[in-house]
Coordinates of C-alpha atoms in Angstrom, one line a residue:
Chain P
M1 CA -0.5 -0.1 0.1
E2 CA 0.9 3.4 -0.6
A3 CA 1.9 5.8 2.3
L4 CA -0.9 7.9 3.0
L5 CA -0.9 9.1 6.4
T6 CA 2.7 9.4 6.8
R7 CA 3.7 9.8 3.2
H8 CA 4.9 14.0 3.8
L9 CA 6.3 13.5 7.4
E10 CA 9.6 14.6 7.8
P11 CA 10.9 14.2 11.3
A12 CA 14.1 16.1 10.8
A13 CA 12.4 19.5 9.1
P14 CA 8.7 19.1 8.8
L15 CA 7.2 21.0 5.9
N16 CA 6.6 24.3 6.5
L17 CA 3.2 25.6 5.0
A18 CA 3.9 26.2 1.4
A19 CA 6.3 23.2 1.2
Y20 CA 2.8 21.6 2.7
Q21 CA 0.9 23.0 0.2
A22 CA 3.0 22.3 -2.8
T23 CA 2.8 18.7 -1.9
G24 CA -1.3 18.7 -2.1
G25 CA -1.8 19.9 1.3
Y26 CA -4.9 21.9 2.4
R27 CA -6.5 20.5 -0.5
S28 CA -9.4 19.0 1.3
L29 CA -10.5 22.2 2.9
T30 CA -12.1 22.7 -0.8
A31 CA -13.6 19.6 -1.1
A32 CA -15.1 20.0 2.8
F33 CA -16.2 23.5 2.0
D34 CA -18.2 22.5 -1.2
L35 CA -20.2 20.3 1.4
K36 CA -22.8 20.5 3.5
P37 CA -21.4 19.6 7.5
E38 CA -24.1 16.8 7.7
K39 CA -23.1 15.2 4.2
I40 CA -19.2 15.3 4.9
I41 CA -20.5 13.1 8.5
G42 CA -22.2 11.0 6.5
I43 CA -19.3 10.1 4.3
V44 CA -17.2 9.2 7.2
E45 CA -19.9 7.1 8.6
A46 CA -19.7 5.4 5.3
A47 CA -16.2 5.2 5.4
N48 CA -16.5 3.2 8.7
L49 CA -13.3 5.0 10.5
R50 CA -13.5 3.7 13.9
G51 CA -11.1 6.0 16.4
R52 CA -7.6 5.0 16.8
G53 CA -7.4 6.2 20.4
G54 CA -7.8 2.9 21.4
A55 CA -11.6 2.3 21.8
G56 CA -12.5 1.9 17.9
F57 CA -15.7 3.9 18.4
P58 CA -17.3 5.1 14.8
C59 CA -16.1 8.4 14.4
G60 CA -18.6 9.4 12.0
L61 CA -21.5 8.1 14.6
K62 CA -19.4 10.1 17.4
W63 CA -20.0 13.2 15.5
R64 CA -23.8 12.5 14.4
L65 CA -24.8 11.7 18.3
R66 CA -23.7 15.3 19.0
G67 CA -25.9 16.7 17.0
A68 CA -26.3 19.5 14.4
D69 CA -28.1 21.5 16.9
A70 CA -26.0 21.5 19.4
P71 CA -25.6 25.1 21.5
S72 CA -22.5 27.2 20.5
P73 CA -20.0 27.5 21.1
R74 CA -18.9 23.9 20.7
Y75 CA -15.4 22.4 21.0
L76 CA -13.6 19.5 19.0
I77 CA -10.5 18.3 21.4
C78 CA -7.9 16.4 19.1
N79 CA -6.3 14.1 21.4
L80 CA -2.5 14.5 20.9
D81 CA -1.6 12.9 24.3
E82 CA -0.4 8.9 23.9
S83 CA 1.4 7.9 26.7
E84 CA 0.3 4.5 26.4
P85 CA 3.6 2.5 26.9
G86 CA 4.8 0.8 23.3
T87 CA 2.7 3.7 21.5
F88 CA 5.2 6.3 19.5
K89 CA 2.7 7.1 16.4
D90 CA 1.8 11.0 17.4
R91 CA 4.8 11.9 18.2
Y92 CA 5.6 10.7 14.7
L93 CA 2.5 12.5 13.3
L94 CA 3.5 15.9 15.5
Y95 CA 7.2 16.2 14.8
G96 CA 7.0 15.1 11.2
G97 CA 3.9 17.5 9.9
P98 CA 2.2 19.8 12.4
H99 CA 0.3 20.8 8.8
Q100 CA -1.1 17.7 8.4
I101 CA -2.7 17.9 11.9
I102 CA -3.9 21.2 11.3
E103 CA -5.4 20.4 7.8
S104 CA -7.1 17.5 9.6
V105 CA -8.8 19.7 12.4
I106 CA -10.5 22.2 10.2
V107 CA -12.3 20.0 8.2
S108 CA -13.4 18.3 11.1
A109 CA -14.1 20.9 13.1
F110 CA -16.1 22.1 10.0
A111 CA -18.0 18.9 9.5
L112 CA -18.9 19.4 13.5
Q113 CA -19.8 23.3 12.9
A114 CA -17.2 23.4 15.8
E115 CA -15.7 27.3 16.3
R116 CA -13.3 26.4 19.0
A117 CA -10.8 23.4 18.5
L118 CA -8.2 22.4 20.8
I119 CA -5.1 20.1 20.5
F120 CA -4.1 18.4 23.4
V121 CA -0.2 17.8 23.3
R122 CA 1.7 15.5 25.4
G123 CA 4.1 17.2 28.0
E124 CA 6.9 15.4 27.0
Y125 CA 6.7 16.6 23.3
A126 CA 6.9 20.3 24.5
K127 CA 9.2 20.5 21.4
G128 CA 6.8 19.4 18.9
G129 CA 4.2 21.8 20.4
N130 CA 6.0 24.6 19.9
A131 CA 6.5 23.4 16.4
L132 CA 2.4 23.0 16.5
N133 CA 2.4 26.7 17.4
Q134 CA 4.2 28.2 14.9
A135 CA 2.3 26.0 12.1
I136 CA -0.7 27.3 13.9
Q137 CA 0.7 30.7 13.4
E138 CA 1.4 30.3 9.4
A139 CA -2.0 28.7 9.1
E140 CA -3.7 31.8 10.6
T141 CA -1.2 34.2 8.8
A142 CA -2.7 32.7 5.2
G143 CA -6.4 32.7 6.6
L144 CA -6.8 29.2 6.8
L145 CA -8.1 29.8 10.2
G146 CA -10.0 32.6 11.8
T147 CA -13.5 33.9 10.3
N148 CA -15.0 33.5 7.3
I149 CA -12.1 31.0 5.8
R150 CA -11.8 31.1 2.3
G151 CA -15.2 32.6 2.3
S152 CA -16.9 29.8 3.4
G153 CA -18.5 31.7 5.9
F154 CA -16.5 28.9 8.8
N155 CA -15.1 30.6 11.8
L156 CA -12.2 28.6 13.5
Q157 CA -9.6 29.8 16.1
I158 CA -7.6 26.5 17.1
E159 CA -5.2 26.1 20.4
A160 CA -2.6 24.2 21.4
H161 CA -2.8 23.0 25.3
L162 CA 0.7 21.6 26.3
S163 CA -0.3 18.7 29.0
G164 CA 1.2 18.3 32.5
G165 CA 2.2 15.1 32.0
R166 CA -0.1 12.1 33.4
Y167 CA -1.2 9.3 31.6
I168 CA -4.8 10.1 32.7
C169 CA -4.9 12.6 30.8
G170 CA -5.6 10.8 27.7
E171 CA -8.9 10.3 29.1
E172 CA -11.8 12.4 27.6
T173 CA -13.0 14.0 30.5
A174 CA -10.2 14.1 32.5
Q175 CA -8.7 15.8 29.5
I176 CA -11.4 18.2 29.7
N177 CA -10.7 18.9 33.5
A178 CA -7.0 19.3 32.8
I179 CA -7.4 22.2 30.1
E180 CA -10.1 23.9 32.3
G181 CA -7.1 23.7 34.9
R182 CA -8.9 21.1 37.3
R183 CA -7.5 18.2 38.9
P184 CA -7.6 16.2 36.0
N185 CA -9.7 12.9 36.8
P186 CA -12.2 11.2 34.9
R187 CA -15.7 12.7 35.2
P188 CA -18.7 11.0 35.1
K189 CA -19.9 9.8 31.9
I190 CA -23.5 11.6 32.2
P191 CA -24.2 14.4 30.8
R192 CA -22.0 13.2 27.9
P193 CA -19.0 15.6 27.0
S194 CA -20.8 15.7 23.5
T195 CA -23.3 18.1 25.5
H196 CA -21.5 19.0 28.5
G197 CA -18.1 18.8 28.0
L198 CA -15.5 21.3 27.9
W199 CA -16.8 24.6 29.9
G200 CA -20.2 23.0 29.7
Q201 CA -20.5 23.4 26.0
P202 CA -20.6 20.6 23.7
T203 CA -17.6 19.1 22.8
T204 CA -16.5 15.9 20.8
T205 CA -12.5 14.3 21.2
N206 CA -11.3 12.9 18.6
N207 CA -7.4 11.2 18.6
V208 CA -5.0 12.8 16.7
E209 CA -4.5 9.7 14.0
T210 CA -8.3 9.3 13.3
L211 CA -8.4 13.0 12.6
I212 CA -5.4 13.0 10.2
N213 CA -7.9 10.4 7.9
V214 CA -10.6 12.7 7.3
P215 CA -9.2 14.6 4.8
H216 CA -8.1 11.6 2.4
I217 CA -11.8 10.0 2.8
L218 CA -13.0 13.6 1.8
L219 CA -10.8 13.5 -1.7
N220 CA -11.1 10.3 -2.2
G221 CA -14.3 8.8 -0.8
A222 CA -15.5 6.3 1.5
D223 CA -15.4 3.4 -0.7
W224 CA -11.9 4.1 -1.6
F225 CA -11.0 4.5 1.9
R226 CA -12.9 1.1 3.2
K227 CA -11.0 -0.6 0.7
L228 CA -7.3 0.2 1.4
G229 CA -8.0 -2.0 4.4
V230 CA -7.3 -5.8 4.1
N231 CA -8.5 -8.8 5.8
G232 CA -12.1 -6.9 6.8
G233 CA -10.2 -4.0 8.1
C234 CA -10.7 -0.4 6.7
G235 CA -8.5 2.5 5.7
S236 CA -5.1 2.7 6.7
K237 CA -3.4 2.2 10.1
L238 CA -0.4 3.4 11.6
F239 CA 1.4 0.4 13.8
C240 CA 3.9 0.6 16.1
V241 CA 6.1 -2.6 16.9
S242 CA 8.4 -2.4 19.7
G243 CA 10.0 -4.6 22.4
K244 CA 12.2 -7.7 21.1
V245 CA 12.5 -6.9 17.7
K246 CA 15.4 -6.2 15.6
H247 CA 13.8 -3.1 13.8
S248 CA 11.6 -1.2 16.4
S249 CA 9.5 1.8 14.2
L250 CA 6.5 2.9 13.0
F251 CA 4.7 1.3 10.3
E252 CA 1.5 2.3 7.9
L253 CA -0.2 -0.8 6.6
P254 CA -3.6 -1.5 5.4
C255 CA -5.6 -1.9 8.5
G256 CA -6.1 -5.4 9.1
T257 CA -2.2 -6.5 8.6
P258 CA -1.7 -9.6 10.8
A259 CA 0.9 -9.3 13.5
R260 CA 3.0 -12.1 11.7
E261 CA 3.6 -10.1 8.6
L262 CA 4.6 -7.1 11.2
I263 CA 6.8 -8.8 13.3
F264 CA 8.5 -10.4 10.9
E265 CA 8.3 -9.0 7.9
H266 CA 8.5 -5.0 8.7
A267 CA 10.2 -5.3 11.9
G268 CA 12.9 -7.6 10.9
G269 CA 11.9 -10.2 13.4
L270 CA 12.9 -11.1 16.9
D271 CA 16.0 -10.0 18.4
E272 CA 19.0 -12.8 17.7
D273 CA 16.3 -14.9 15.9
R274 CA 15.1 -15.8 19.1
T275 CA 11.1 -17.7 19.4
L276 CA 7.9 -15.9 20.0
L277 CA 6.8 -15.6 23.7
G278 CA 3.8 -13.7 23.4
F279 CA 2.6 -10.3 22.3
L280 CA 0.7 -7.0 23.5
P281 CA -1.4 -6.0 20.5
G282 CA -2.4 -2.8 21.2
G283 CA 0.3 -1.2 24.3
A284 CA 0.3 -1.9 27.9
S285 CA -3.6 -1.7 28.6
T286 CA -4.3 -5.0 26.0
A287 CA -4.4 -8.7 26.9
F288 CA -1.4 -10.6 25.7
L289 CA -1.9 -12.8 22.8
L290 CA 0.5 -16.1 22.1
P291 CA 2.3 -17.0 18.9
E292 CA -1.1 -18.9 17.5
H293 CA -3.1 -15.5 17.2
L294 CA 0.0 -14.0 15.1
D295 CA -2.6 -14.3 11.9
V296 CA -5.4 -12.7 13.2
A297 CA -5.8 -9.5 11.6
M298 CA -5.1 -6.6 13.3
D299 CA -8.2 -4.7 13.6
F300 CA -10.9 -3.9 16.1
D301 CA -13.2 -6.8 15.6
P302 CA -10.7 -10.1 15.3
I303 CA -8.6 -8.8 17.9
A304 CA -11.5 -8.6 20.2
V305 CA -13.0 -12.1 19.2
A306 CA -9.3 -13.6 20.6
G307 CA -9.6 -11.8 23.3
S308 CA -7.6 -8.6 23.4
R309 CA -8.0 -5.2 21.8
L310 CA -6.4 -3.8 19.2
G311 CA -6.2 -0.3 21.1
T312 CA -3.2 1.6 19.5
G313 CA -2.0 -0.7 17.2
S314 CA 1.0 -0.7 19.0
I315 CA 3.0 -4.2 19.3
I316 CA 5.2 -4.9 21.9
V317 CA 7.1 -8.2 21.6
L318 CA 8.3 -11.1 23.9
D319 CA 10.8 -13.1 23.1
N320 CA 11.4 -16.4 24.8
A321 CA 14.2 -15.1 26.9
T322 CA 11.8 -12.6 28.5
C323 CA 10.3 -13.2 32.0
P324 CA 6.8 -12.6 31.3
V325 CA 6.3 -12.3 35.3
E326 CA 8.5 -9.5 35.0
V327 CA 7.2 -7.9 31.9
T328 CA 4.3 -8.0 33.8
L329 CA 5.3 -6.3 36.7
N330 CA 6.6 -3.5 34.7
L331 CA 3.4 -2.7 33.4
M332 CA 1.8 -3.0 36.6
R333 CA 3.8 -0.5 38.1
F334 CA 3.3 1.7 35.5
F335 CA -0.6 1.6 35.9
A336 CA -0.2 2.0 39.8
R337 CA 2.3 5.1 39.4
E338 CA -0.2 6.7 36.9
S339 CA -3.4 5.9 38.7
C340 CA -5.1 9.5 39.1
G341 CA -6.2 8.3 42.8
F342 CA -9.8 9.4 42.2
C343 CA -11.7 6.1 43.6
T344 CA -10.2 3.8 46.0
P345 CA -10.3 0.7 43.8
C346 CA -7.5 1.8 41.3
R347 CA -5.5 3.8 43.6
D348 CA -4.8 1.4 46.4
G349 CA -5.9 -1.7 44.4
L350 CA -3.0 -1.6 41.6
P351 CA -0.3 -1.2 44.2
Y352 CA -1.4 -3.9 45.8
L353 CA -1.2 -6.2 42.7
T354 CA 2.2 -4.5 42.1
Q355 CA 3.2 -5.4 45.6
I356 CA 2.0 -9.2 45.2
L357 CA 3.5 -9.6 41.9
T358 CA 6.9 -7.6 43.6
I359 CA 6.8 -11.0 46.1
I360 CA 6.3 -13.7 43.2
S361 CA 9.1 -11.9 40.8
S362 CA 11.3 -12.4 43.5
G363 CA 10.5 -16.1 44.4
A364 CA 8.8 -15.4 47.6
G365 CA 5.1 -16.1 46.5
R366 CA 2.7 -19.0 47.5
A367 CA 0.7 -20.9 45.5
D368 CA -2.7 -19.2 46.3
D369 CA -0.9 -15.5 45.4
L370 CA -2.2 -16.4 42.1
A371 CA -5.7 -16.9 42.7
L372 CA -5.6 -13.7 44.4
L373 CA -4.3 -11.9 41.9
D374 CA -6.8 -13.0 39.9
E375 CA -9.7 -12.7 42.5
L376 CA -8.3 -8.8 43.1
C377 CA -8.0 -8.3 39.3
A378 CA -12.1 -9.0 38.9
T379 CA -13.1 -6.7 42.3
I380 CA -10.8 -3.6 40.7
A381 CA -11.6 -4.0 37.3
S382 CA -15.7 -3.9 38.0
Q383 CA -15.4 -1.4 40.8
S384 CA -13.5 1.5 39.6
F385 CA -14.6 5.1 38.2
C386 CA -13.5 4.9 35.0
A387 CA -11.8 2.7 32.1
F388 CA -8.2 3.0 33.1
A389 CA -8.4 0.2 36.0
P390 CA -9.8 -2.6 33.5
G391 CA -7.3 -1.4 31.3
A392 CA -4.7 -1.8 33.6
V393 CA -5.7 -5.0 35.0
M394 CA -6.1 -6.8 31.1
P395 CA -2.3 -7.5 30.8
L396 CA -2.3 -9.1 34.3
V397 CA -5.5 -11.1 34.0
S398 CA -4.1 -12.2 30.5
S399 CA -0.3 -13.3 31.8
L400 CA -1.8 -15.3 34.2
K401 CA -3.4 -17.0 32.1
C402 CA -1.1 -17.0 28.6
F403 CA 2.2 -17.4 30.7
H404 CA 0.5 -20.0 34.1
D405 CA 3.8 -21.8 33.6
H406 CA 6.3 -19.0 34.2
Y407 CA 4.2 -18.0 37.5
E408 CA 4.3 -21.5 38.8
H409 CA 8.0 -22.0 38.2
H410 CA 8.1 -18.6 40.4
V411 CA 5.9 -19.8 43.0
I412 CA 6.7 -23.7 43.5
T413 CA 11.1 -23.4 42.5
G414 CA 11.4 -19.9 44.2
H415 CA 13.0 -18.6 41.7
C416 CA 13.0 -16.9 38.4
P417 CA 13.8 -18.9 35.6
F418 CA 15.5 -16.6 33.4
N419 CA 17.3 -14.6 36.6
E420 CA 20.5 -14.2 34.7
T421 CA 18.8 -11.9 31.8
N422 CA 16.7 -10.2 33.9
K423 CA 17.9 -8.1 36.9
K424 CA 15.4 -6.9 39.1
R425 CA 16.1 -3.2 40.4
A426 CA 15.0 -2.9 44.3
Chain Y
M1 CA 16.7 26.5 32.6
S2 CA 18.1 28.5 35.2
W3 CA 19.6 27.6 39.1
P4 CA 19.0 29.1 41.8
T5 CA 15.5 29.5 43.0
S6 CA 12.7 32.0 42.1
I7 CA 13.1 33.5 45.6
A8 CA 16.6 35.2 44.3
K9 CA 14.9 36.3 41.1
G10 CA 12.1 38.0 42.6
I11 CA 8.3 38.4 42.3
T12 CA 8.7 41.7 39.7
D13 CA 10.6 38.9 37.8
M14 CA 7.3 37.0 37.7
N15 CA 5.3 39.4 36.7
N16 CA 7.5 40.0 33.5
I17 CA 7.4 36.2 32.8
L18 CA 3.5 36.1 33.1
K19 CA 3.1 39.2 31.5
G20 CA 1.5 37.8 28.5
L21 CA -0.8 35.5 30.0
Q22 CA -2.0 38.1 32.4
K23 CA -3.1 40.6 29.7
D24 CA -5.9 37.8 28.7
L25 CA -6.9 37.3 31.8
L26 CA -7.3 41.8 32.1
H27 CA -11.0 41.3 30.5
L28 CA -12.2 38.7 32.6
P29 CA -13.7 38.9 35.8
R30 CA -11.9 37.2 38.5
T31 CA -14.4 34.6 39.1
H32 CA -14.3 33.7 35.8
P33 CA -14.4 30.1 35.1
K34 CA -11.7 30.3 32.4
R35 CA -9.3 32.1 34.8
R36 CA -8.3 29.0 36.5
A37 CA -7.0 27.2 32.8
T38 CA -4.4 29.8 32.8
A39 CA -2.7 27.6 36.2
I40 CA -1.2 25.4 33.9
P41 CA 0.4 27.5 31.0
A42 CA 1.6 29.5 33.9
M43 CA 3.3 27.3 36.0
Q44 CA 5.2 26.0 32.8
A45 CA 6.0 29.5 31.8
L46 CA 7.5 30.4 35.6
Q47 CA 8.9 26.8 35.5
A48 CA 10.8 27.3 32.2
E49 CA 12.5 30.6 33.6
L50 CA 12.6 29.5 37.7
G51 CA 13.8 25.8 37.1
Y52 CA 11.2 24.8 39.6
L53 CA 8.0 26.1 41.2
D54 CA 8.8 27.5 44.9
D55 CA 6.3 28.8 47.2
A56 CA 6.5 32.2 45.9
A57 CA 5.8 30.8 42.3
I58 CA 2.8 29.2 43.8
K59 CA 1.3 32.7 45.3
K60 CA 1.8 34.0 42.4
I61 CA -0.4 31.8 40.4
T62 CA -2.7 32.2 42.7
Q63 CA -3.0 35.7 42.4
I64 CA -3.7 35.6 38.4
T65 CA -5.8 32.6 38.8
G66 CA -8.1 33.3 41.5
L67 CA -7.5 29.7 42.9
S68 CA -6.5 28.9 46.3
T69 CA -3.3 27.8 47.4
A70 CA -4.3 24.4 48.2
E71 CA -5.7 24.0 44.4
V72 CA -2.7 25.5 43.1
E73 CA -0.4 22.6 45.2
E74 CA -3.2 20.2 44.4
L75 CA -2.8 21.0 40.8
A76 CA 1.5 21.2 41.0
T77 CA 1.8 17.9 42.6
F78 CA -0.3 16.1 40.2
Y79 CA 1.7 16.6 36.9
S80 CA 4.7 15.0 36.9
L81 CA 6.3 17.6 34.4
I82 CA 5.6 20.2 37.1
Y83 CA 8.9 20.4 39.9
R84 CA 8.0 21.5 43.5
R85 CA 11.7 21.1 44.6
P86 CA 14.8 22.5 42.7
T87 CA 16.3 21.1 39.8
G88 CA 19.6 20.7 38.1
R89 CA 20.2 23.2 35.3
H90 CA 19.8 19.8 32.9
I91 CA 16.8 17.5 33.7
V92 CA 17.4 14.1 32.2
R93 CA 14.3 11.4 32.3
I94 CA 15.3 7.9 31.8
C95 CA 12.5 6.0 30.5
D96 CA 11.5 2.6 33.1
S97 CA 8.6 1.6 31.0
V98 CA 8.1 -1.7 29.3
C99 CA 10.1 -1.3 26.1
C100 CA 13.1 0.5 27.7
S101 CA 12.9 -2.1 30.6
M102 CA 13.3 -5.0 28.6
R103 CA 16.5 -3.2 26.8
G104 CA 18.1 -2.6 30.0
A105 CA 16.7 0.6 31.3
D106 CA 17.1 -0.6 35.0
Q107 CA 20.5 -1.1 34.5
L108 CA 20.8 2.9 33.2
L109 CA 19.1 4.0 36.1
T110 CA 21.2 1.9 38.3
A111 CA 24.3 3.3 36.6
A112 CA 23.3 7.1 36.3
E113 CA 22.5 6.9 40.3
E114 CA 26.2 5.7 40.5
Y115 CA 27.2 8.5 38.3
I116 CA 25.5 11.2 40.1
R117 CA 26.5 9.7 43.6
T118 CA 23.1 11.1 44.7
S119 CA 19.8 9.4 44.4
L120 CA 17.3 10.1 41.5
G121 CA 15.0 13.3 41.5
T122 CA 17.7 15.4 43.6
V123 CA 19.9 17.9 42.0
T124 CA 24.1 16.9 41.9
P125 CA 26.4 19.1 44.4
D126 CA 27.4 21.2 41.6
G127 CA 23.9 21.9 40.5
A128 CA 24.4 20.9 37.1
L129 CA 22.2 17.7 37.2
T130 CA 18.7 15.9 38.1
V131 CA 18.0 12.3 36.9
L132 CA 14.6 11.0 37.1
P133 CA 12.9 8.0 36.2
G134 CA 10.1 9.0 33.8
I135 CA 6.9 6.8 32.5
C136 CA 7.2 5.4 28.5
L137 CA 8.7 8.9 26.7
G138 CA 6.7 7.6 23.5
L139 CA 10.4 6.7 22.6
C140 CA 10.0 3.0 22.1
D141 CA 11.5 2.5 19.0
K142 CA 14.9 4.2 20.3
A143 CA 14.4 2.3 23.8
P144 CA 16.1 2.3 26.1
A145 CA 15.6 6.1 25.7
A146 CA 15.8 9.3 27.4
L147 CA 15.0 12.4 27.3
V148 CA 17.6 15.3 28.1
D149 CA 15.7 18.8 28.5
G150 CA 12.8 17.7 26.3
E151 CA 15.3 16.5 23.4
A152 CA 14.8 12.7 22.8
L153 CA 18.2 10.5 23.0
G154 CA 18.4 6.8 22.6
P155 CA 19.4 3.8 22.4
L156 CA 21.5 4.3 25.5
N157 CA 23.7 2.2 27.1
D158 CA 26.2 2.6 30.1
A159 CA 28.9 4.5 28.7
S160 CA 26.8 6.4 25.9
L161 CA 24.6 7.6 29.4
K162 CA 27.7 8.6 31.5
A163 CA 29.8 10.4 28.4
L164 CA 26.1 12.2 28.4
L165 CA 26.2 13.2 32.1
Q166 CA 29.3 14.0 31.7
R167 CA 29.2 16.4 29.4
L168 CA 26.1 18.0 30.6
Q169 CA 28.0 18.4 33.8
K170 CA 30.5 20.8 31.6
E171 CA 27.1 22.8 30.1
D172 CA 25.9 26.0 31.3

């Protein structure tokens, strides 16, 4: 497949406005302004563009559900706050081509008739955020932003918000709190952000990767977009492959490409040609999959059927020289540290899980600890306030299933079979 | 980034740093809901100049946002990129999440701690360095990676990390 979303990414020196326009950039504005907003939403719906931030919610449906009669001002938030371990696609997009993001936000905001858009940039990507601010100024000067853009009667202001840096700020309602200057814990989902979001106004949040598909859909049509995918997937997808592979990188491939092709063809196979133990298909908060799942299409539904989530489409590869208990412990440390602390099951439960896992990993675990972990995971996931804890326990629950023998080995023999290669930090 | 602290720089200086932000707030009434949204940009602006937020900086932010000290403190301590303690002239954040950890981040952190001869999160006696562990920096393709004053570096090993820390110590 020809690169689409990554075609004009230049991480060393991103294209300025003139150079971006010379490659055909901002052409989708003309296409968009010729159409009625509801028509654009219809096209995006027909294209079956699903949210790339992890949930896979249909983008067109999300836009339609907000309603055309939503009171002004209406907000569009472009979520560029990836912190999911294993995920670095937004970094490529931000550092490689800020104008692509701005173009996508303009046409999407037009479809939603949103007059204010915010791009929520991850704090660690501050340098990319600076370049984005410059690009926004360039676009403003060229009349691509502001009032009556290109005589369409559509007004739009874009602002970038640089995060203070926490994983939870990537959650839709926590992000709204963060922008408002409140403690960024998630809000109750009723009333919905689509009616009572930023400053109580209708707000639509989309992942940056979702939005950058919109210009291409407008220029080439919904049918064309759907046909880009393979094995039942729709469109182009950004995949990150990292962990124990030879060539860790970002790959743009048809949605539905199986993990086998990603790991062994594009990422060059495993380090030192070791054997694959398992992989996380969509970042840290997804369930482990095993070598038997290598041929499952990397698309939302097939991966869900296999028992995991496509998430951000970021594969983390484990080889047979890596201790899965150690890896799971690292993931749980991450989630325990990044819990926002708002609800008790998550705030207290995740450190408890981490503590038990630490004991198992050190060889001092007992056989009934494994059952305790399972029970705790079920309680924490069902009792917590937002989707953070259910996501956090997903790798642990699946790890206990997929790598049961490894856990048993730790508990029964009292030491890690990979002890030489995995030195623990106290 | 500068060091010593904002007390040495003085309140007048803080007014100067926040001039742009304060101008935007002039037309808003003191209780306007959007006033508090200035808190994070204000913290970032002050920290960029002062290195970290001391009590005087927190007080200054309460003045322009209309928030209480407790509310500003709540925000400041929530975020991992807002510092409430002095930092070195250079901040090295070493990723300790899953991909970097699989490629030796834990050992890097140990090596860094040995080199700086002080614990992670504190300032070296010469005021040059603060080394911190960090969550996934989005640099998994460069694992094990670090963010040095906002600049991405990786893959690192013990030797290249030590060389980096040495170079930073000599720099202003």
